[in-house]
Amino acid sequence: MKAGPNIAAIAALVGDPARANMLTALMTGHALTATELAHEAGITLQTASSHLAKLHDGGLLTLRRQGRHRYFSLADNDVAQVLEGLMGLAARAGHLRARPGPREPALRNARVCYDHLAGDQGVRLYEALLSNKLLSVRSETATLTSHGKTFVTDFGVNLAPLESARRPLCRLCLDWSERRMHLAGALGAAFLHRFYELKWARREDGTRVVTFSKRGAEAFSALLA
Amino acid sequence: MKAGPNIAAIAALVGDPARANMLTALMTGHALTATELAHEAGITLQTASSHLAKLHDGGLLTLRRQGRHRYFSLADNDVAQVLEGLMGLAARAGHLRARPGPREPALRNARVCYDHLAGDQGVRLYEALLSNKLLSVRSETATLTSHGKTFVTDFGVNLAPLESARRPLCRLCLDWSERRMHLAGALGAAFLHRFYELKWARREDGTRVVTFSKRGAEAFSALLA
DNA sequence: CAAATGCTTCGATTAGGATCGAAGTATGAA
DNA sequence: TTCATACTTCGATCCTAATCGAAGCATTTG
C-alpha cells in the first residue's frame, strides 16, 4: 500500500459512462439542471439524481439551488483540466466516441474549455500574448505586464473587478487536442466573454464548439498581430 | 451524445482500486514486473495479468519484454500528469488513503513524479531556475536560456544527448500537493539523476519519497541561491 | 388550498467485471 | 531433455453498482 491520495475513488466517478457524459456536457461551463443532465446522458431522472449526488459528494460538482431548480456545474477549473487530460489520453488511445462526425475538426479549432477559449485558436491567443510580451509566465499563474494591462483594457475588458476577485487572473490550461498551453483563469474567461459581446464568435448550441464569424476571425487575427 | 474522446473508458481503467494501486506504484518511474505489481496491489498474479492487459490496451502502460520478465511502466509523462491531477482532486475531496501516516509530509516535501523531482523541492528548483533567468517559459515547453545552458553543464549534466533526443528537454508538470508547476522533461529527469549521483538525495525504497541528506540539502540550497 | 413541476429516496432487478483456482504457454537454467 | 520460473488463458463464482418503477418530498403556480 502506498501513501498518497486515493485516485481510484475519483477516477471511478468519472469512469461510469453516464457520469462521464454529464461531466462532458458541463465542460461548456454552463450550469445545467438535473433534468437536462439526465437527458444529456440518456438516463432517467432517478438514475441521474443518484449519479449527481455521488459526483457532488466527490467534490467534482458544485450545486446552486435556485427556485425549484438545482443547477450543477463543474467544481472548478482543476476538475476541467483533469477532464481535458483524460480526453487527451483517450484521443491518443483511439478511444474516440462512436461517431467523430463533422464537429470533430471544429472542436479542435475552437471550443469552450469550462469558461475560456481552447483549441487551436485558444493556443493562438495565448502564444500571441506571450510573444508580444503582454503576458509573462512564472510558476503556474502567468501575469500581465504593464503593456498587457493597457492592451486588455483597450480591448474593452474592465480589469479592476477581476484583479480584486478571489479567482486567479491568469492561469494556464493544457489542451487535449493541441497538447499545448492556453490561457485560463478570470482573464481567459473575460476574453471569451468579450468575443461573444463583440459578436466575433458564438457558441454552437449544446456543444462546446465555438465558431468565429468571417469578420470576427479577421478582427481576431488583427488583434493578435 | 457529445463529440469528443471517450473519457469514461480511460477513467474506468484508473477507477479500479487494484489498477489504481499499480499505476500509483509506477509513478516512481521504475519499470516493474507483473509479479511485483500484483504484490503491490495485493492481488494474485492471474488477476494482475488481466488488469495489466487492460491498462496496456488502453495505452496507459508500455511493455518491455526482457527474458522471461515483462516490465511495465507508465506510457509517458502525460499519463503521469493526469494521475497527478487526479491525486490533486482526491486530496482536496478529503479522499486520502486509509492512513496518511508519517510519510505524507515527506511526500509533500520531495517526491519522484515519474522520473523527475516534484513536491515542495521540485517547485523550488523550477522557480529558482526561472527567477535566475536560466529558464524562460513559452507555451508548454520551457527553454533554457544561454546562461541556463552554461549553468546546467557546469552542474555536470551533459546536454548534447538530451537536446538531440526525441523527448522534449523541458516540460512543465503540475503538482497535486503544491498546486504549482515544476520542471519535467528530459532536463527534469537529468536534474534528479544528478542529485542521486552526487548523493545529495536518495529514494526511499518502495515509495515515491525522496530524502535529501543534510549536506545535500545545503548544497541544493546553495545551487538555487 | 390544490395542482404541477423538479427532484430524491426506496426497493428489486440485472449485468458487468473483479476475483481466484486450475490448466496452459513461453523462456531460461541444469 | 527436464525442471523451474514467469506469465496468460479459461471457467466458475460472487459482488458491486447501475438501472428504473413507484412513491415521497419540496417548491412554485394558479
Short mmCIF file of C-alpha atoms (C1' of nucleotides) in Angstrom, two decimals:
data_model
loop_
_atom_site.label_atom_id
_atom_site.label_comp_id
_atom_site.label_asym_id
_atom_site.label_seq_id
_atom_site.Cartn_x
_atom_site.Cartn_y
_atom_site.Cartn_z
CA MET A 1 0.00 0.00 0.00
CA LYS A 2 1.30 3.37 -0.97
CA ALA A 3 0.78 6.70 0.69
CA GLY A 4 -0.98 9.47 -1.14
CA PRO A 5 -4.50 10.38 -2.19
CA ASN A 6 -6.91 7.70 -3.30
CA ILE A 7 -7.27 8.28 -7.00
CA ALA A 8 -9.42 5.21 -7.63
CA ALA A 9 -12.46 6.76 -5.97
CA ILE A 10 -12.31 9.88 -8.10
CA ALA A 11 -11.45 8.04 -11.29
CA ALA A 12 -14.31 5.60 -10.73
CA LEU A 13 -16.66 8.56 -10.55
CA VAL A 14 -15.56 9.65 -14.00
CA GLY A 15 -15.37 6.05 -15.18
CA ASP A 16 -19.10 5.49 -15.48
CA PRO A 17 -20.37 6.36 -18.98
CA ALA A 18 -23.46 8.17 -17.73
CA ARG A 19 -21.44 10.31 -15.36
CA ALA A 20 -18.75 10.92 -17.95
CA ASN A 21 -21.40 12.20 -20.34
CA MET A 22 -22.71 14.59 -17.73
CA LEU A 23 -19.24 15.87 -16.95
CA THR A 24 -18.51 16.31 -20.63
CA ALA A 25 -21.72 18.26 -21.02
CA LEU A 26 -20.65 20.53 -18.17
CA MET A 27 -17.35 21.27 -19.90
CA THR A 28 -19.24 24.03 -21.68
CA GLY A 29 -19.04 25.88 -18.38
CA HIS A 30 -22.81 26.27 -18.27
CA ALA A 31 -24.69 25.18 -15.19
CA LEU A 32 -27.28 22.55 -16.03
CA THR A 33 -30.24 21.13 -14.14
CA ALA A 34 -30.61 17.51 -13.14
CA THR A 35 -33.25 17.02 -15.80
CA GLU A 36 -31.07 18.45 -18.54
CA LEU A 37 -28.14 16.31 -17.47
CA ALA A 38 -30.30 13.20 -17.36
CA HIS A 39 -31.32 13.88 -20.93
CA GLU A 40 -27.74 14.57 -21.91
CA ALA A 41 -26.63 11.21 -20.53
CA GLY A 42 -29.61 9.30 -21.85
CA ILE A 43 -30.82 8.03 -18.48
CA THR A 44 -33.87 8.57 -16.32
CA LEU A 45 -34.11 11.32 -13.77
CA GLN A 46 -33.87 8.96 -10.79
CA THR A 47 -30.63 7.47 -12.02
CA ALA A 48 -29.23 10.88 -12.81
CA SER A 49 -30.10 12.12 -9.36
CA SER A 50 -28.13 9.29 -7.80
CA HIS A 51 -25.15 9.95 -10.06
CA LEU A 52 -25.19 13.67 -9.39
CA ALA A 53 -25.22 13.10 -5.65
CA LYS A 54 -22.10 10.97 -6.00
CA LEU A 55 -20.32 13.50 -8.16
CA HIS A 56 -21.22 16.22 -5.71
CA ASP A 57 -20.01 14.18 -2.74
CA GLY A 58 -16.80 13.53 -4.60
CA GLY A 59 -16.21 17.25 -4.96
CA LEU A 60 -16.38 17.27 -8.74
CA LEU A 61 -19.56 19.33 -8.96
CA THR A 62 -20.98 22.37 -7.23
CA LEU A 63 -24.65 22.82 -6.67
CA ARG A 64 -26.64 26.04 -6.79
CA ARG A 65 -30.28 25.90 -5.73
CA GLN A 66 -32.44 28.40 -7.47
CA GLY A 67 -36.18 28.14 -7.05
CA ARG A 68 -37.20 24.60 -7.74
CA HIS A 69 -34.22 24.03 -9.98
CA ARG A 70 -30.87 22.65 -8.94
CA TYR A 71 -28.08 23.83 -11.14
CA PHE A 72 -24.96 21.70 -11.33
CA SER A 73 -21.61 22.85 -12.67
CA LEU A 74 -18.03 21.66 -12.56
CA ALA A 75 -16.48 22.43 -9.18
CA ASP A 76 -13.72 24.50 -10.73
CA ASN A 77 -11.08 24.70 -13.40
CA ASP A 78 -8.96 21.98 -11.81
CA VAL A 79 -11.69 19.48 -12.49
CA ALA A 80 -12.00 20.73 -16.05
CA GLN A 81 -8.26 20.39 -16.50
CA VAL A 82 -8.21 16.78 -15.35
CA LEU A 83 -11.10 16.02 -17.70
CA GLU A 84 -9.17 17.61 -20.57
CA GLY A 85 -6.19 15.48 -19.62
CA LEU A 86 -8.31 12.34 -19.74
CA MET A 87 -9.62 13.39 -23.14
CA GLY A 88 -6.04 13.68 -24.31
CA LEU A 89 -5.24 10.14 -23.23
CA ALA A 90 -8.47 8.82 -24.69
CA ALA A 91 -7.95 10.55 -28.02
CA ARG A 92 -4.47 9.13 -28.25
CA ALA A 93 -5.61 5.62 -27.41
CA GLY A 94 -8.03 5.86 -30.29
CA HIS A 95 -10.98 5.66 -27.94
CA LEU A 96 -12.97 8.23 -29.83
CA ARG A 97 -16.69 8.40 -29.43
CA ALA A 98 -18.86 6.31 -31.67
CA ARG A 99 -19.08 8.87 -34.45
CA PRO A 100 -16.39 11.54 -34.72
CA GLY A 101 -18.63 13.45 -37.06
CA PRO A 102 -18.02 16.76 -38.77
CA ARG A 103 -17.88 18.54 -35.44
CA GLU A 104 -14.57 17.00 -34.52
CA PRO A 105 -12.42 19.38 -36.62
CA ALA A 106 -14.48 22.34 -35.44
CA LEU A 107 -13.88 21.18 -31.89
CA ARG A 108 -10.16 21.14 -32.47
CA ASN A 109 -10.19 24.58 -33.97
CA ALA A 110 -12.00 26.43 -31.21
CA ARG A 111 -14.02 25.25 -28.26
CA VAL A 112 -15.08 26.25 -24.80
CA CYS A 113 -12.99 24.74 -22.02
CA TYR A 114 -15.11 25.35 -18.93
CA ASP A 115 -15.31 29.10 -19.43
CA HIS A 116 -12.42 30.09 -21.65
CA LEU A 117 -11.28 29.52 -25.21
CA ALA A 118 -9.39 26.30 -26.02
CA GLY A 119 -8.33 24.53 -29.19
CA ASP A 120 -6.17 25.97 -31.93
CA GLN A 121 -7.50 29.50 -31.52
CA GLY A 122 -7.07 29.37 -27.77
CA VAL A 123 -3.43 28.45 -28.20
CA ARG A 124 -3.01 31.22 -30.79
CA LEU A 125 -4.33 33.78 -28.36
CA TYR A 126 -2.04 32.63 -25.58
CA GLU A 127 1.06 32.48 -27.75
CA ALA A 128 0.41 35.89 -29.24
CA LEU A 129 0.06 37.42 -25.77
CA LEU A 130 3.37 35.85 -24.83
CA SER A 131 5.33 36.80 -27.90
CA ASN A 132 4.05 40.36 -27.77
CA LYS A 133 5.24 40.45 -24.17
CA LEU A 134 1.79 41.24 -22.88
CA LEU A 135 1.95 38.22 -20.61
CA SER A 136 4.84 36.81 -18.64
CA VAL A 137 4.79 33.31 -17.24
CA ARG A 138 6.14 32.42 -13.86
CA SER A 139 5.07 29.34 -11.95
CA GLU A 140 1.53 28.25 -12.62
CA THR A 141 -0.01 31.69 -12.81
CA ALA A 142 1.05 33.99 -15.57
CA THR A 143 0.87 37.73 -15.00
CA LEU A 144 0.01 40.63 -17.27
CA THR A 145 2.84 43.02 -17.99
CA SER A 146 2.10 46.74 -17.80
CA HIS A 147 1.79 46.74 -21.58
CA GLY A 148 -0.56 43.82 -21.20
CA LYS A 149 -2.83 45.67 -18.82
CA THR A 150 -3.15 48.55 -21.24
CA PHE A 151 -3.82 46.14 -24.09
CA VAL A 152 -6.55 44.30 -22.22
CA THR A 153 -8.21 47.49 -21.04
CA ASP A 154 -8.13 48.93 -24.56
CA PHE A 155 -9.80 45.76 -25.77
CA GLY A 156 -12.71 46.58 -23.52
CA VAL A 157 -12.14 44.36 -20.51
CA ASN A 158 -12.60 46.01 -17.13
CA LEU A 159 -9.64 44.72 -15.16
CA ALA A 160 -10.36 46.19 -11.73
CA PRO A 161 -13.07 43.75 -10.61
CA LEU A 162 -11.10 40.80 -11.98
CA GLU A 163 -7.96 41.74 -10.10
CA SER A 164 -9.74 42.09 -6.79
CA ALA A 165 -11.61 38.81 -7.19
CA ARG A 166 -10.53 35.65 -5.42
CA ARG A 167 -10.10 33.79 -8.67
CA PRO A 168 -6.61 33.96 -10.19
CA LEU A 169 -6.48 36.38 -13.08
CA CYS A 170 -4.33 34.26 -15.35
CA ARG A 171 -3.94 30.53 -15.27
CA LEU A 172 -2.67 28.02 -17.75
CA CYS A 173 -4.60 25.08 -19.07
CA LEU A 174 -3.45 22.20 -21.26
CA ASP A 175 -5.39 21.23 -24.39
CA TRP A 176 -6.18 17.65 -25.27
CA SER A 177 -6.22 18.41 -28.97
CA GLU A 178 -3.32 20.81 -29.26
CA ARG A 179 -1.24 19.46 -26.40
CA ARG A 180 -0.20 22.98 -25.68
CA MET A 181 -0.95 25.59 -23.07
CA HIS A 182 -3.59 28.23 -23.37
CA LEU A 183 -4.96 30.99 -21.18
CA ALA A 184 -7.49 30.14 -18.47
CA GLY A 185 -8.45 31.98 -15.29
CA ALA A 186 -10.54 35.11 -14.98
CA LEU A 187 -8.74 36.77 -17.87
CA GLY A 188 -9.26 33.78 -20.14
CA ALA A 189 -12.95 33.89 -19.31
CA ALA A 190 -13.07 37.65 -19.85
CA PHE A 191 -11.53 37.34 -23.31
CA LEU A 192 -14.07 34.76 -24.41
CA HIS A 193 -16.90 36.80 -22.98
CA ARG A 194 -15.70 39.85 -24.89
CA PHE A 195 -15.50 37.84 -28.12
CA TYR A 196 -19.16 36.93 -27.66
CA GLU A 197 -20.02 40.52 -26.81
CA LEU A 198 -18.34 41.85 -29.94
CA LYS A 199 -20.09 39.11 -31.93
CA TRP A 200 -16.73 37.89 -33.16
CA ALA A 201 -17.72 34.40 -32.14
CA ARG A 202 -20.63 32.40 -30.80
CA ARG A 203 -21.21 29.03 -29.20
CA GLU A 204 -22.96 26.29 -31.13
CA ASP A 205 -25.99 25.27 -29.10
CA GLY A 206 -25.50 22.24 -26.94
CA THR A 207 -21.89 21.70 -27.95
CA ARG A 208 -18.51 23.03 -26.94
CA VAL A 209 -17.82 24.29 -30.44
CA VAL A 210 -17.06 27.99 -30.85
CA THR A 211 -17.47 29.46 -34.34
CA PHE A 212 -15.87 32.68 -35.42
CA SER A 213 -17.69 34.84 -37.94
CA LYS A 214 -15.73 35.93 -41.01
CA ARG A 215 -15.41 39.46 -39.65
CA GLY A 216 -14.68 38.09 -36.19
CA ALA A 217 -11.87 35.89 -37.43
CA GLU A 218 -10.28 38.82 -39.25
CA ALA A 219 -10.58 41.08 -36.24
CA PHE A 220 -9.15 38.33 -34.03
CA SER A 221 -6.15 37.91 -36.32
CA ALA A 222 -5.61 41.66 -36.38
CA LEU A 223 -5.75 41.79 -32.61
CA LEU A 224 -3.02 39.18 -32.32
CA ALA A 225 -0.76 40.70 -34.95
CA MET B 1 -24.33 12.47 -27.12
CA LYS B 2 -21.44 14.86 -27.30
CA ALA B 3 -18.50 14.81 -29.63
CA GLY B 4 -15.01 14.29 -28.30
CA PRO B 5 -12.92 11.50 -26.87
CA ASN B 6 -14.47 8.88 -24.63
CA ILE B 7 -13.09 9.63 -21.23
CA ALA B 8 -15.19 7.04 -19.41
CA ALA B 9 -13.16 4.14 -20.78
CA ILE B 10 -9.87 5.60 -19.62
CA ALA B 11 -11.21 6.80 -16.29
CA ALA B 12 -12.74 3.39 -15.63
CA LEU B 13 -9.31 1.87 -16.11
CA VAL B 14 -7.94 4.06 -13.35
CA GLY B 15 -11.12 3.66 -11.33
CA ASP B 16 -10.47 0.13 -10.16
CA PRO B 17 -8.59 0.08 -6.83
CA ALA B 18 -6.22 -2.68 -7.88
CA ARG B 19 -5.30 -0.91 -11.10
CA ALA B 20 -5.02 2.44 -9.33
CA ASN B 21 -2.56 0.91 -6.91
CA MET B 22 -0.47 -0.43 -9.75
CA LEU B 23 -0.45 2.92 -11.51
CA THR B 24 0.47 4.68 -8.29
CA ALA B 25 3.33 2.25 -7.81
CA LEU B 26 4.54 3.05 -11.32
CA MET B 27 4.59 6.78 -10.54
CA THR B 28 8.08 6.13 -9.21
CA GLY B 29 9.10 5.91 -12.83
CA HIS B 30 10.58 2.46 -12.33
CA ALA B 31 9.52 -0.36 -14.58
CA LEU B 32 8.01 -3.20 -12.56
CA THR B 33 7.21 -6.80 -13.40
CA ALA B 34 3.73 -8.29 -13.31
CA THR B 35 4.60 -10.19 -10.14
CA GLU B 36 5.80 -7.07 -8.37
CA LEU B 37 2.74 -5.14 -9.40
CA ALA B 38 0.45 -7.94 -8.25
CA HIS B 39 2.11 -7.81 -4.85
CA GLU B 40 1.85 -4.02 -4.82
CA ALA B 41 -1.87 -4.18 -5.44
CA GLY B 42 -2.48 -7.09 -3.11
CA ILE B 43 -3.95 -9.42 -5.72
CA THR B 44 -2.96 -12.70 -7.32
CA LEU B 45 -0.85 -12.92 -10.41
CA GLN B 46 -3.73 -14.05 -12.62
CA THR B 47 -5.83 -11.06 -11.70
CA ALA B 48 -2.92 -8.70 -12.15
CA SER B 49 -2.21 -10.14 -15.57
CA SER B 50 -5.75 -9.39 -16.65
CA HIS B 51 -5.57 -5.84 -15.28
CA LEU B 52 -2.23 -5.17 -16.90
CA ALA B 53 -3.52 -6.31 -20.25
CA LYS B 54 -6.36 -3.82 -19.97
CA LEU B 55 -4.10 -0.97 -18.95
CA HIS B 56 -1.78 -1.78 -21.82
CA ASP B 57 -4.64 -1.93 -24.31
CA GLY B 58 -5.83 1.40 -23.01
CA GLY B 59 -2.46 2.94 -23.78
CA LEU B 60 -1.63 3.78 -20.20
CA LEU B 61 1.29 1.37 -19.91
CA THR B 62 4.19 0.35 -22.06
CA LEU B 63 5.60 -3.12 -22.00
CA ARG B 64 9.21 -4.18 -22.36
CA ARG B 65 9.93 -7.89 -22.60
CA GLN B 66 13.26 -8.88 -21.23
CA GLY B 67 14.00 -12.53 -20.82
CA ARG B 68 11.15 -14.15 -19.02
CA HIS B 69 10.21 -10.90 -17.33
CA ARG B 70 7.73 -8.38 -18.60
CA TYR B 71 8.44 -4.91 -17.38
CA PHE B 72 5.58 -2.47 -17.24
CA SER B 73 5.93 1.28 -16.92
CA LEU B 74 3.71 4.31 -17.43
CA ALA B 75 3.30 5.06 -21.12
CA ASP B 76 4.71 8.56 -20.73
CA ASN B 77 4.63 11.77 -18.78
CA ASP B 78 1.15 12.67 -19.99
CA VAL B 79 -0.24 9.69 -18.15
CA ALA B 80 1.73 10.64 -15.05
CA GLN B 81 0.37 14.16 -15.27
CA VAL B 82 -3.24 13.02 -15.41
CA LEU B 83 -2.61 10.76 -12.42
CA GLU B 84 -1.14 13.70 -10.51
CA GLY B 85 -4.21 15.72 -11.43
CA LEU B 86 -6.47 13.01 -10.07
CA MET B 87 -4.43 12.92 -6.88
CA GLY B 88 -5.00 16.65 -6.54
CA LEU B 89 -8.77 16.24 -6.81
CA ALA B 90 -8.75 13.29 -4.44
CA ALA B 91 -6.63 15.08 -1.84
CA ARG B 92 -8.94 18.06 -1.96
CA ALA B 93 -12.07 15.93 -1.61
CA GLY B 94 -10.56 14.52 1.55
CA HIS B 95 -10.34 11.09 -0.03
CA LEU B 96 -6.98 10.35 1.46
CA ARG B 97 -5.81 6.81 1.79
CA ALA B 98 -6.70 4.89 4.89
CA ARG B 99 -3.79 6.10 6.96
CA PRO B 100 -1.95 9.27 5.92
CA GLY B 101 0.96 8.18 8.09
CA PRO B 102 4.25 9.93 8.69
CA ARG B 103 5.20 9.62 5.05
CA GLU B 104 2.61 12.11 3.94
CA PRO B 105 4.61 15.26 4.87
CA ALA B 106 7.75 13.73 3.40
CA LEU B 107 5.79 13.09 0.21
CA ARG B 108 4.77 16.71 0.05
CA ASN B 109 8.30 17.90 0.58
CA ALA B 110 10.02 15.94 -2.17
CA ARG B 111 8.93 13.01 -4.26
CA VAL B 112 9.50 11.37 -7.59
CA CYS B 113 6.93 12.23 -10.25
CA TYR B 114 7.52 9.60 -12.92
CA ASP B 115 11.19 10.45 -13.38
CA HIS B 116 11.68 13.97 -12.09
CA LEU B 117 11.50 15.83 -8.79
CA ALA B 118 8.11 17.03 -7.54
CA GLY B 119 6.75 18.40 -4.29
CA ASP B 120 8.00 21.46 -2.48
CA GLN B 121 11.61 20.96 -3.53
CA GLY B 122 10.62 20.38 -7.14
CA VAL B 123 8.76 23.68 -7.18
CA ARG B 124 11.73 25.41 -5.54
CA LEU B 125 14.04 24.18 -8.27
CA TYR B 126 11.73 25.32 -11.03
CA GLU B 127 11.10 28.73 -9.53
CA ALA B 128 14.78 29.34 -8.88
CA LEU B 129 15.63 28.48 -12.48
CA LEU B 130 13.01 30.96 -13.61
CA SER B 131 13.91 33.83 -11.32
CA ASN B 132 17.61 33.45 -12.11
CA LYS B 133 16.64 33.67 -15.78
CA LEU B 134 18.13 30.29 -16.54
CA LEU B 135 14.82 29.13 -17.93
CA SER B 136 12.24 31.00 -19.98
CA VAL B 137 8.72 29.77 -20.39
CA ARG B 138 6.81 29.91 -23.61
CA SER B 139 3.89 27.69 -24.42
CA GLU B 140 4.05 24.27 -22.82
CA THR B 141 7.75 23.73 -23.26
CA ALA B 142 10.12 25.98 -21.43
CA THR B 143 13.57 26.57 -22.92
CA LEU B 144 16.97 27.04 -21.37
CA THR B 145 18.49 30.47 -21.83
CA SER B 146 22.16 30.62 -22.83
CA HIS B 147 23.01 31.30 -19.19
CA GLY B 148 20.90 28.31 -18.34
CA LYS B 149 22.84 26.04 -20.65
CA THR B 150 26.09 27.05 -19.04
CA PHE B 151 24.59 26.55 -15.61
CA VAL B 152 23.31 23.08 -16.37
CA THR B 153 26.56 21.99 -18.00
CA ASP B 154 28.58 23.31 -15.07
CA PHE B 155 26.34 21.29 -12.79
CA GLY B 156 27.54 18.19 -14.59
CA VAL B 157 24.69 17.43 -16.96
CA ASN B 158 25.70 16.52 -20.49
CA LEU B 159 23.24 18.49 -22.59
CA ALA B 160 24.16 17.30 -26.08
CA PRO B 161 22.45 13.87 -25.98
CA LEU B 162 19.38 15.35 -24.30
CA GLU B 163 18.96 18.03 -26.92
CA SER B 164 19.16 15.62 -29.80
CA ALA B 165 16.73 13.16 -28.21
CA ARG B 166 13.13 12.93 -29.27
CA ARG B 167 11.88 13.71 -25.78
CA PRO B 168 11.30 17.42 -25.08
CA LEU B 169 14.10 18.86 -22.99
CA CYS B 170 11.92 20.95 -20.70
CA ARG B 171 8.33 20.38 -19.89
CA LEU B 172 6.09 21.61 -17.12
CA CYS B 173 4.17 19.42 -14.74
CA LEU B 174 1.56 20.37 -12.15
CA ASP B 175 1.82 19.12 -8.55
CA TRP B 176 -1.10 17.68 -6.63
CA SER B 177 0.35 18.81 -3.32
CA GLU B 178 1.78 22.18 -4.25
CA ARG B 179 -0.65 23.07 -6.99
CA ARG B 180 2.20 24.71 -8.79
CA MET B 181 4.35 23.99 -11.77
CA HIS B 182 7.65 22.23 -11.67
CA LEU B 183 10.20 21.07 -14.21
CA ALA B 184 9.63 17.79 -16.05
CA GLY B 185 11.00 16.53 -19.38
CA ALA B 186 14.48 15.25 -20.08
CA LEU B 187 16.07 18.08 -18.13
CA GLY B 188 13.90 17.46 -15.10
CA ALA B 189 14.91 13.82 -15.21
CA ALA B 190 18.57 14.75 -15.65
CA PHE B 191 18.50 17.01 -12.59
CA LEU B 192 17.06 14.28 -10.40
CA HIS B 193 19.53 11.77 -11.76
CA ARG B 194 22.39 14.10 -10.96
CA PHE B 195 21.08 14.64 -7.42
CA TYR B 196 21.24 10.88 -6.89
CA GLU B 197 24.66 10.73 -8.48
CA LEU B 198 26.03 13.42 -6.18
CA LYS B 199 24.40 11.62 -3.23
CA TRP B 200 22.50 14.78 -2.40
CA ALA B 201 19.31 12.75 -2.26
CA ARG B 202 18.07 9.19 -2.46
CA ARG B 203 14.76 7.43 -2.97
CA GLU B 204 13.10 5.63 -0.08
CA ASP B 205 12.66 2.03 -1.14
CA GLY B 206 9.25 1.20 -2.49
CA THR B 207 7.87 4.71 -2.12
CA ARG B 208 7.93 7.93 -4.09
CA VAL B 209 9.57 9.78 -1.23
CA VAL B 210 12.89 11.49 -1.94
CA THR B 211 15.06 12.35 1.06
CA PHE B 212 17.83 14.90 0.93
CA SER B 213 20.88 14.35 3.09
CA LYS B 214 21.94 17.23 5.34
CA ARG B 215 24.85 18.05 3.07
CA GLY B 216 22.68 17.53 0.03
CA ALA B 217 20.04 19.95 1.23
CA GLU B 218 22.65 22.60 1.87
CA ALA B 219 24.27 22.10 -1.50
CA PHE B 220 20.83 22.19 -3.16
CA SER B 221 20.01 25.49 -1.46
CA ALA B 222 23.38 26.92 -2.45
CA LEU B 223 22.79 25.86 -6.06
CA LEU B 224 19.48 27.71 -6.18
CA ALA B 225 20.76 30.86 -4.48
"C1'" DC C 1 -55.83 25.47 -0.78
"C1'" DA C 2 -54.82 22.18 -4.84
"C1'" DA C 3 -52.21 21.04 -8.83
"C1'" DA C 4 -47.94 20.85 -11.22
"C1'" DT C 5 -43.12 20.67 -11.60
"C1'" DG C 6 -38.46 19.26 -10.12
"C1'" DC C 7 -36.01 16.29 -7.74
"C1'" DT C 8 -34.91 12.44 -4.10
"C1'" DT C 9 -35.42 8.02 -1.82
"C1'" DC C 10 -36.64 3.17 -1.70
"C1'" DG C 11 -36.67 -1.38 -3.43
"C1'" DA C 12 -35.99 -5.00 -6.72
"C1'" DT C 13 -33.72 -6.48 -10.72
"C1'" DT C 14 -29.90 -7.16 -13.56
"C1'" DA C 15 -25.47 -7.04 -15.76
"C1'" DG C 16 -20.69 -6.38 -15.81
"C1'" DG C 17 -16.50 -7.32 -14.14
"C1'" DA C 18 -13.24 -8.43 -10.36
"C1'" DT C 19 -11.52 -12.36 -8.38
"C1'" DC C 20 -9.07 -16.77 -8.00
"C1'" DG C 21 -8.22 -21.95 -8.91
"C1'" DA C 22 -6.57 -24.75 -12.40
"C1'" DA C 23 -4.52 -25.59 -16.53
"C1'" DG C 24 -1.74 -23.95 -20.46
"C1'" DT C 25 2.32 -21.41 -22.78
"C1'" DA C 26 6.88 -19.38 -23.06
"C1'" DT C 27 11.52 -18.59 -21.58
"C1'" DG C 28 15.62 -19.83 -19.13
"C1'" DA C 29 18.57 -22.96 -16.33
"C1'" DA C 30 20.58 -27.51 -15.36
"C1'" DT D 1 15.52 -33.10 -22.06
"C1'" DT D 2 13.78 -31.94 -17.73
"C1'" DC D 3 12.65 -28.77 -14.35
"C1'" DA D 4 11.62 -24.14 -12.76
"C1'" DT D 5 10.11 -19.57 -13.25
"C1'" DA D 6 7.13 -16.01 -15.26
"C1'" DC D 7 3.15 -15.14 -17.08
"C1'" DT D 8 -1.55 -15.96 -19.69
"C1'" DT D 9 -5.99 -18.05 -20.55
"C1'" DC D 10 -10.16 -20.36 -19.15
"C1'" DG D 11 -14.02 -21.07 -16.32
"C1'" DA D 12 -16.87 -20.53 -12.35
"C1'" DT D 13 -18.22 -17.69 -8.58
"C1'" DC D 14 -19.53 -13.75 -6.38
"C1'" DC D 15 -20.42 -8.93 -5.52
"C1'" DT D 16 -20.91 -4.30 -6.58
"C1'" DA D 17 -23.32 -0.84 -8.59
"C1'" DA D 18 -26.16 0.83 -12.49
"C1'" DT D 19 -30.79 0.97 -13.67
"C1'" DC D 20 -35.70 2.15 -13.41
"C1'" DG D 21 -40.63 1.91 -11.40
"C1'" DA D 22 -43.08 3.72 -7.73
"C1'" DA D 23 -43.70 6.56 -4.07
"C1'" DG D 24 -42.31 10.60 -1.31
"C1'" DC D 25 -40.76 15.46 -0.52
"C1'" DA D 26 -40.16 20.37 -1.74
"C1'" DT D 27 -41.22 24.47 -4.23
"C1'" DT D 28 -43.79 27.27 -7.21
"C1'" DT D 29 -48.09 28.45 -9.61
"C1'" DG D 30 -52.94 29.16 -10.01
#
